[in-house]
Amino acid sequence: MKLKVCGMKYSENITAIASMQPDYLGFIFYEKSPRNFEGEIPSIPKSIKKTGVFVDASIDFIIEKIKLYDFKAIQLHGKETPDYCLKLKSRIAPIDTTNQIELWKVFSIKDTFDFSILKSYEGIVDCFLFDTKGKEKGGNGYTFDWNILKKYPSTTPFILSGGIGLEETEAVLDFLKSPESKYIHAIDVNSKFENIPGEKKIEDLKKFKKIISC
């Protein structure tokens, strides 16, 4: 199972987390977030896909960050429309000569979710990411009811996110054995593995990665 560690912020911590070889490292570009990233990303293994996380950003801003940081995945965490996603893909294409950059669209879930919303994004984005609906754009620290995903109608891969920590390990393993996990692409973790916003606990993450990789 692929693992994404999101909300990276501090250089030494980025290097330490990269040493455990997660599949994705996420960097948030949203000024209202306590994990908003600025500065340089230290050298990390090329096998780790650097992921830029954006909230209703301009396409020019995203393209600028792709060129600057060599992102291999773009996560859209706002109210981006299918038309916006198409325009972004057309702008990415000339700089993505090896067709490696993944495009993800986030949808936040609380008690219910209207899966018909996904239909207009089909064939445009590479993955959906399901997060917990809360007052913040991610990093709220609690899970939504994963049973809602029993009604998932799509074959587009999805990423499970929202309040996942070591305490949720058993629940994650149970979910991975369930029929609704058929199209899961990765597990996304953030605030439950932090000392402070943006600084991750490497030993806890090592434990979690080992368990979900078995």
Tab-separated table of C-alpha atoms in Angstrom:
chain	number	residue	atom	x	y	z
A	1	MET	CA	0.000	0.000	0.000
A	2	LYS	CA	1.383	3.398	-1.003
A	3	LEU	CA	1.919	6.011	1.710
A	4	LYS	CA	1.766	9.791	1.418
A	5	VAL	CA	3.075	11.964	4.236
A	6	CYS	CA	1.590	15.432	3.858
A	7	GLY	CA	2.229	18.845	5.354
A	8	MET	CA	6.024	18.785	5.303
A	9	LYS	CA	7.662	22.051	6.313
A	10	TYR	CA	11.094	21.800	7.957
A	11	SER	CA	14.250	20.881	6.064
A	12	GLU	CA	15.824	18.449	8.565
A	13	ASN	CA	12.491	16.757	9.184
A	14	ILE	CA	11.881	16.421	5.428
A	15	THR	CA	15.248	14.692	5.040
A	16	ALA	CA	14.535	12.381	7.981
A	17	ILE	CA	11.086	11.392	6.716
A	18	ALA	CA	12.448	10.906	3.184
A	19	SER	CA	14.937	8.379	4.575
A	20	MET	CA	12.038	6.006	5.345
A	21	GLN	CA	10.986	6.102	1.689
A	22	PRO	CA	7.308	7.051	1.659
A	23	ASP	CA	5.807	7.026	-1.826
A	24	TYR	CA	4.719	10.673	-1.687
A	25	LEU	CA	5.729	13.752	0.318
A	26	GLY	CA	3.199	16.583	0.369
A	27	PHE	CA	3.984	20.301	0.491
A	28	ILE	CA	1.121	22.713	1.150
A	29	PHE	CA	0.908	26.095	-0.580
A	30	TYR	CA	-1.937	27.787	1.261
A	31	GLU	CA	-1.177	30.815	3.411
A	32	LYS	CA	-3.952	30.093	5.912
A	33	SER	CA	-2.425	26.701	6.749
A	34	PRO	CA	0.047	26.349	9.660
A	35	ARG	CA	1.889	23.959	7.338
A	36	ASN	CA	2.231	26.471	4.509
A	37	PHE	CA	5.544	25.737	2.775
A	38	GLU	CA	8.158	28.310	1.865
A	39	GLY	CA	11.794	27.996	0.949
A	40	GLU	CA	13.741	25.123	-0.576
A	41	ILE	CA	13.031	21.401	-0.539
A	42	PRO	CA	16.192	19.468	0.346
A	43	SER	CA	17.414	16.740	-1.970
A	44	ILE	CA	15.326	13.571	-1.563
A	45	PRO	CA	15.320	10.231	-3.425
A	46	LYS	CA	13.758	10.428	-6.887
A	47	SER	CA	11.585	7.436	-6.030
A	48	ILE	CA	9.566	9.731	-3.719
A	49	LYS	CA	6.991	11.767	-5.618
A	50	LYS	CA	6.949	15.332	-4.376
A	51	THR	CA	3.346	16.515	-4.212
A	52	GLY	CA	2.161	20.106	-4.312
A	53	VAL	CA	-1.068	20.811	-2.417
A	54	PHE	CA	-3.100	23.845	-3.509
A	55	VAL	CA	-6.401	25.486	-2.511
A	56	ASP	CA	-8.145	27.467	-5.250
A	57	ALA	CA	-4.785	28.712	-6.507
A	58	SER	CA	-4.261	30.319	-9.907
A	59	ILE	CA	-3.024	27.985	-12.617
A	60	ASP	CA	-0.008	30.239	-13.147
A	61	PHE	CA	0.910	29.817	-9.465
A	62	ILE	CA	0.720	26.026	-9.695
A	63	ILE	CA	2.784	25.898	-12.887
A	64	GLU	CA	5.405	28.127	-11.230
A	65	LYS	CA	5.681	25.692	-8.291
A	66	ILE	CA	5.847	22.625	-10.550
A	67	LYS	CA	8.790	24.152	-12.394
A	68	LEU	CA	10.482	25.257	-9.183
A	69	TYR	CA	10.089	22.042	-7.172
A	70	ASP	CA	9.678	19.358	-9.862
A	71	PHE	CA	6.395	18.095	-8.441
A	72	LYS	CA	5.155	14.723	-9.684
A	73	ALA	CA	1.670	15.036	-8.193
A	74	ILE	CA	-0.689	17.977	-7.801
A	75	GLN	CA	-3.428	17.850	-5.151
A	76	LEU	CA	-6.330	20.264	-5.522
A	77	HIS	CA	-7.962	20.905	-2.158
A	78	GLY	CA	-10.406	23.702	-2.970
A	79	LYS	CA	-13.471	24.194	-5.156
A	80	GLU	CA	-11.653	23.544	-8.427
A	81	THR	CA	-14.102	22.694	-11.229
A	82	PRO	CA	-13.675	20.045	-13.946
A	83	ASP	CA	-13.033	22.884	-16.419
A	84	TYR	CA	-10.292	24.255	-14.157
A	85	CYS	CA	-8.729	20.775	-14.001
A	86	LEU	CA	-8.778	20.469	-17.794
A	87	LYS	CA	-7.125	23.871	-18.199
A	88	LEU	CA	-4.495	22.938	-15.615
A	89	LYS	CA	-3.764	19.658	-17.414
A	90	SER	CA	-3.326	21.484	-20.708
A	91	ARG	CA	-0.820	23.831	-19.061
A	92	ILE	CA	1.030	20.952	-17.408
A	93	ALA	CA	1.328	18.885	-20.599
A	94	PRO	CA	4.160	20.877	-22.266
A	95	ILE	CA	6.366	20.605	-19.165
A	96	ASP	CA	5.420	16.985	-18.375
A	97	THR	CA	7.245	15.370	-21.279
A	98	THR	CA	7.337	11.915	-19.651
A	99	ASN	CA	3.687	12.060	-18.530
A	100	GLN	CA	4.573	11.525	-14.863
A	101	ILE	CA	2.632	14.283	-13.113
A	102	GLU	CA	-0.493	12.991	-11.388
A	103	LEU	CA	-3.533	15.196	-10.816
A	104	TRP	CA	-5.663	14.576	-7.707
A	105	LYS	CA	-8.935	16.197	-6.669
A	106	VAL	CA	-9.919	16.298	-2.994
A	107	PHE	CA	-13.466	15.860	-1.710
A	108	SER	CA	-14.303	16.340	1.957
A	109	ILE	CA	-16.756	14.013	3.700
A	110	LYS	CA	-18.568	14.310	7.000
A	111	ASP	CA	-21.725	12.251	7.559
A	112	THR	CA	-22.839	11.789	3.957
A	113	PHE	CA	-21.501	12.381	0.451
A	114	ASP	CA	-23.094	12.797	-2.970
A	115	PHE	CA	-20.941	10.595	-5.196
A	116	SER	CA	-22.608	11.955	-8.338
A	117	ILE	CA	-20.297	14.985	-7.949
A	118	LEU	CA	-17.403	12.790	-9.062
A	119	LYS	CA	-18.837	11.980	-12.474
A	120	SER	CA	-17.803	15.228	-14.164
A	121	TYR	CA	-14.201	14.715	-13.014
A	122	GLU	CA	-13.945	11.183	-14.424
A	123	GLY	CA	-11.244	10.852	-17.068
A	124	ILE	CA	-9.762	14.213	-16.097
A	125	VAL	CA	-8.092	13.566	-12.739
A	126	ASP	CA	-5.924	10.554	-11.924
A	127	CYS	CA	-7.128	10.107	-8.346
A	128	PHE	CA	-9.778	11.287	-5.964
A	129	LEU	CA	-8.736	11.991	-2.383
A	130	PHE	CA	-11.327	11.664	0.371
A	131	ASP	CA	-10.629	13.753	3.459
A	132	THR	CA	-12.592	14.679	6.570
A	133	LYS	CA	-14.777	17.764	6.304
A	134	GLY	CA	-13.820	20.256	9.030
A	135	LYS	CA	-13.052	23.903	9.643
A	136	GLU	CA	-9.568	23.564	8.144
A	137	LYS	CA	-8.558	22.552	4.616
A	138	GLY	CA	-7.046	19.268	5.818
A	139	GLY	CA	-5.151	18.452	8.992
A	140	ASN	CA	-8.309	18.431	11.122
A	141	GLY	CA	-7.162	15.352	13.035
A	142	TYR	CA	-10.232	13.130	12.874
A	143	THR	CA	-11.629	10.533	10.493
A	144	PHE	CA	-14.889	10.390	8.592
A	145	ASP	CA	-17.074	7.271	8.463
A	146	TRP	CA	-15.306	5.057	5.930
A	147	ASN	CA	-18.471	2.968	5.548
A	148	ILE	CA	-19.658	5.760	3.253
A	149	LEU	CA	-17.147	4.461	0.702
A	150	LYS	CA	-19.156	1.245	0.380
A	151	LYS	CA	-21.224	3.274	-2.104
A	152	TYR	CA	-18.185	4.363	-4.145
A	153	PRO	CA	-19.403	4.096	-7.756
A	154	SER	CA	-16.186	4.792	-9.656
A	155	THR	CA	-13.178	2.864	-10.933
A	156	THR	CA	-10.936	5.930	-10.553
A	157	PRO	CA	-8.304	5.190	-7.879
A	158	PHE	CA	-8.770	7.049	-4.607
A	159	ILE	CA	-6.632	8.082	-1.647
A	160	LEU	CA	-7.874	7.706	1.928
A	161	SER	CA	-7.104	10.658	4.182
A	162	GLY	CA	-8.315	12.442	7.289
A	163	GLY	CA	-7.213	11.916	10.883
A	164	ILE	CA	-5.248	8.706	10.329
A	165	GLY	CA	-2.686	7.937	13.039
A	166	LEU	CA	-1.211	4.935	14.838
A	167	GLU	CA	-4.488	4.514	16.765
A	168	GLU	CA	-6.278	3.962	13.436
A	169	THR	CA	-3.891	1.226	12.260
A	170	GLU	CA	-6.290	-1.645	12.964
A	171	ALA	CA	-9.146	0.216	11.292
A	172	VAL	CA	-6.949	0.902	8.249
A	173	LEU	CA	-6.009	-2.785	7.979
A	174	ASP	CA	-9.669	-3.769	8.226
A	175	PHE	CA	-10.551	-1.261	5.530
A	176	LEU	CA	-7.819	-2.589	3.234
A	177	LYS	CA	-9.412	-6.047	3.480
A	178	SER	CA	-12.871	-4.748	2.594
A	179	PRO	CA	-14.504	-4.692	-0.880
A	180	GLU	CA	-14.665	-0.889	-0.814
A	181	SER	CA	-10.857	-0.727	-0.837
A	182	LYS	CA	-10.700	-2.263	-4.321
A	183	TYR	CA	-9.623	0.991	-5.947
A	184	ILE	CA	-7.558	2.495	-3.152
A	185	HIS	CA	-4.277	4.000	-4.338
A	186	ALA	CA	-2.663	5.295	-1.138
A	187	ILE	CA	-3.076	6.246	2.512
A	188	ASP	CA	-2.476	9.913	3.310
A	189	VAL	CA	-1.325	10.940	6.802
A	190	ASN	CA	-0.627	14.304	8.355
A	191	SER	CA	-1.537	15.861	11.715
A	192	LYS	CA	-1.802	12.648	13.766
A	193	PHE	CA	1.929	12.072	13.202
A	194	GLU	CA	3.146	15.509	14.266
A	195	ASN	CA	5.073	17.067	17.126
A	196	ILE	CA	4.034	20.502	15.865
A	197	PRO	CA	2.349	21.483	12.571
A	198	GLY	CA	4.722	20.519	9.767
A	199	GLU	CA	7.142	18.465	11.920
A	200	LYS	CA	6.514	14.718	11.685
A	201	LYS	CA	7.319	11.913	14.140
A	202	ILE	CA	9.640	9.635	12.206
A	203	GLU	CA	9.532	6.605	14.529
A	204	ASP	CA	5.725	6.562	14.567
A	205	LEU	CA	5.660	6.856	10.801
A	206	LYS	CA	8.135	3.993	10.446
A	207	LYS	CA	5.859	1.797	12.561
A	208	PHE	CA	2.798	2.753	10.552
A	209	LYS	CA	4.524	2.231	7.186
A	210	LYS	CA	5.787	-1.202	8.234
A	211	ILE	CA	2.321	-2.322	9.355
A	212	ILE	CA	0.421	-1.187	6.249
A	213	SER	CA	3.123	-2.566	3.950
A	214	CYS	CA	2.776	-6.122	5.287
